[in-house]
Amino acid sequence: MPDIDCRLHRKGALPMVRHDLWATITAEQLREIPDKATLGRLMTGRQATRVVDAYGQISYVHPATKGSRIYDLNHCEGIRRKTKVAVFPLLMEGDAEIRVTWTNSDGEERTWRIEPVRELDDAGFPLDAPVFGERFKANPDTVAAKNKKELDRIAYPDHDDAQEARRRQVTPFGGNLDAISHLHGIETPTYLEREGEIIDAPAPEDIRKPVPLPRALMTLSQAWGRPITREENQWLTEKYPRGIHPDELEKLEQNSAPGAPERRLRAVR
């Protein structure tokens, strides 16, 4: 074309026609483009983040739709309530399908292709949902719940109700599971026993506080089964002005204090 410069101008390179630039590509640099189906699976839209709700679902507005769609993730292994997932809309194939990506605790990335829930009524509820007042329908078991039931079936093969078996303290696995079997083959080192040195430890000092005299008098009165006499009160007050030691009080409970009146038998006519 006259008076038109069709050469490609790039900084640091000489002007060159685009076709001449393509002619410089060698056979080793050529790559075959994937088929249309593969490109459809690879071509996605902008990433978004969603949190799985209590029903194992997420909502997302696909570029091909005008409103929000519901996507069920209950069949995705490892995904549970409040799990954050990355969502990519598929642009070239499918009807409002998305790609869901999630990374588990081991750093492994899992990817699923999810279709929206299509069978909904005008109010947005699934057509197979239970009707109020007619029947009940529990949420489907999650992958974790299914794995738990499978473990219960293996642990208690002769019982239909694993919870009842635990309540009755039934031994799991038929008693054939040895939790310390990996320790049986351990060889302990052999060593010569050494006798310890005998030391003389002084007896600990009795640091118990004496019982205050008023409380001690009440204790003795209950132990003797009678009131404290004036002579006994005077004798105890003079001997133990700061209280009675617990050991001494225990001895006094067995015997009356000096000066106590003697108990004599009287004949009653």
CSV table of C-alpha atoms in Angstrom, one decimal, residues 14-15 21 35 60-61 70 91 101 104 119 133 142 150 164 176 180 183 185 188 193 213 215-216 218 229 241 248:
chain,number,residue,atom,x,y,z
A,14,LEU,CA,14.7,-2.7,13.5
A,15,PRO,CA,11.3,-1.9,11.8
A,21,LEU,CA,8.9,-11.4,11.6
A,35,ASP,CA,-8.8,-28.4,20.4
A,60,TYR,CA,-22.4,-16.9,42.2
A,61,VAL,CA,-23.4,-14.6,39.3
A,70,ILE,CA,-26.9,-21.7,43.4
A,91,LEU,CA,-16.8,-18.8,29.3
A,101,THR,CA,-10.7,-24.7,43.3
A,104,ASN,CA,-6.5,-28.5,51.5
A,119,GLU,CA,-34.6,-27.4,39.2
A,133,GLY,CA,-46.4,-29.6,57.0
A,142,THR,CA,-21.1,-34.8,53.9
A,150,GLU,CA,-17.7,-46.2,57.3
A,164,GLU,CA,-25.1,-47.7,71.3
A,176,ASN,CA,-8.0,-57.5,67.9
A,180,ILE,CA,0.9,-50.6,71.5
A,183,LEU,CA,6.3,-51.0,71.0
A,185,GLY,CA,9.8,-55.1,69.3
A,188,THR,CA,15.7,-51.6,75.8
A,193,GLU,CA,22.1,-51.0,88.4
A,213,LEU,CA,-8.2,-22.0,124.0
A,215,ARG,CA,-12.2,-23.5,120.5
A,216,ALA,CA,-10.2,-26.2,122.4
A,218,MET,CA,-15.6,-26.5,123.1
A,229,THR,CA,-15.9,-27.3,135.2
A,241,PRO,CA,-2.4,-19.6,127.8
A,248,GLU,CA,-1.9,-32.5,123.1
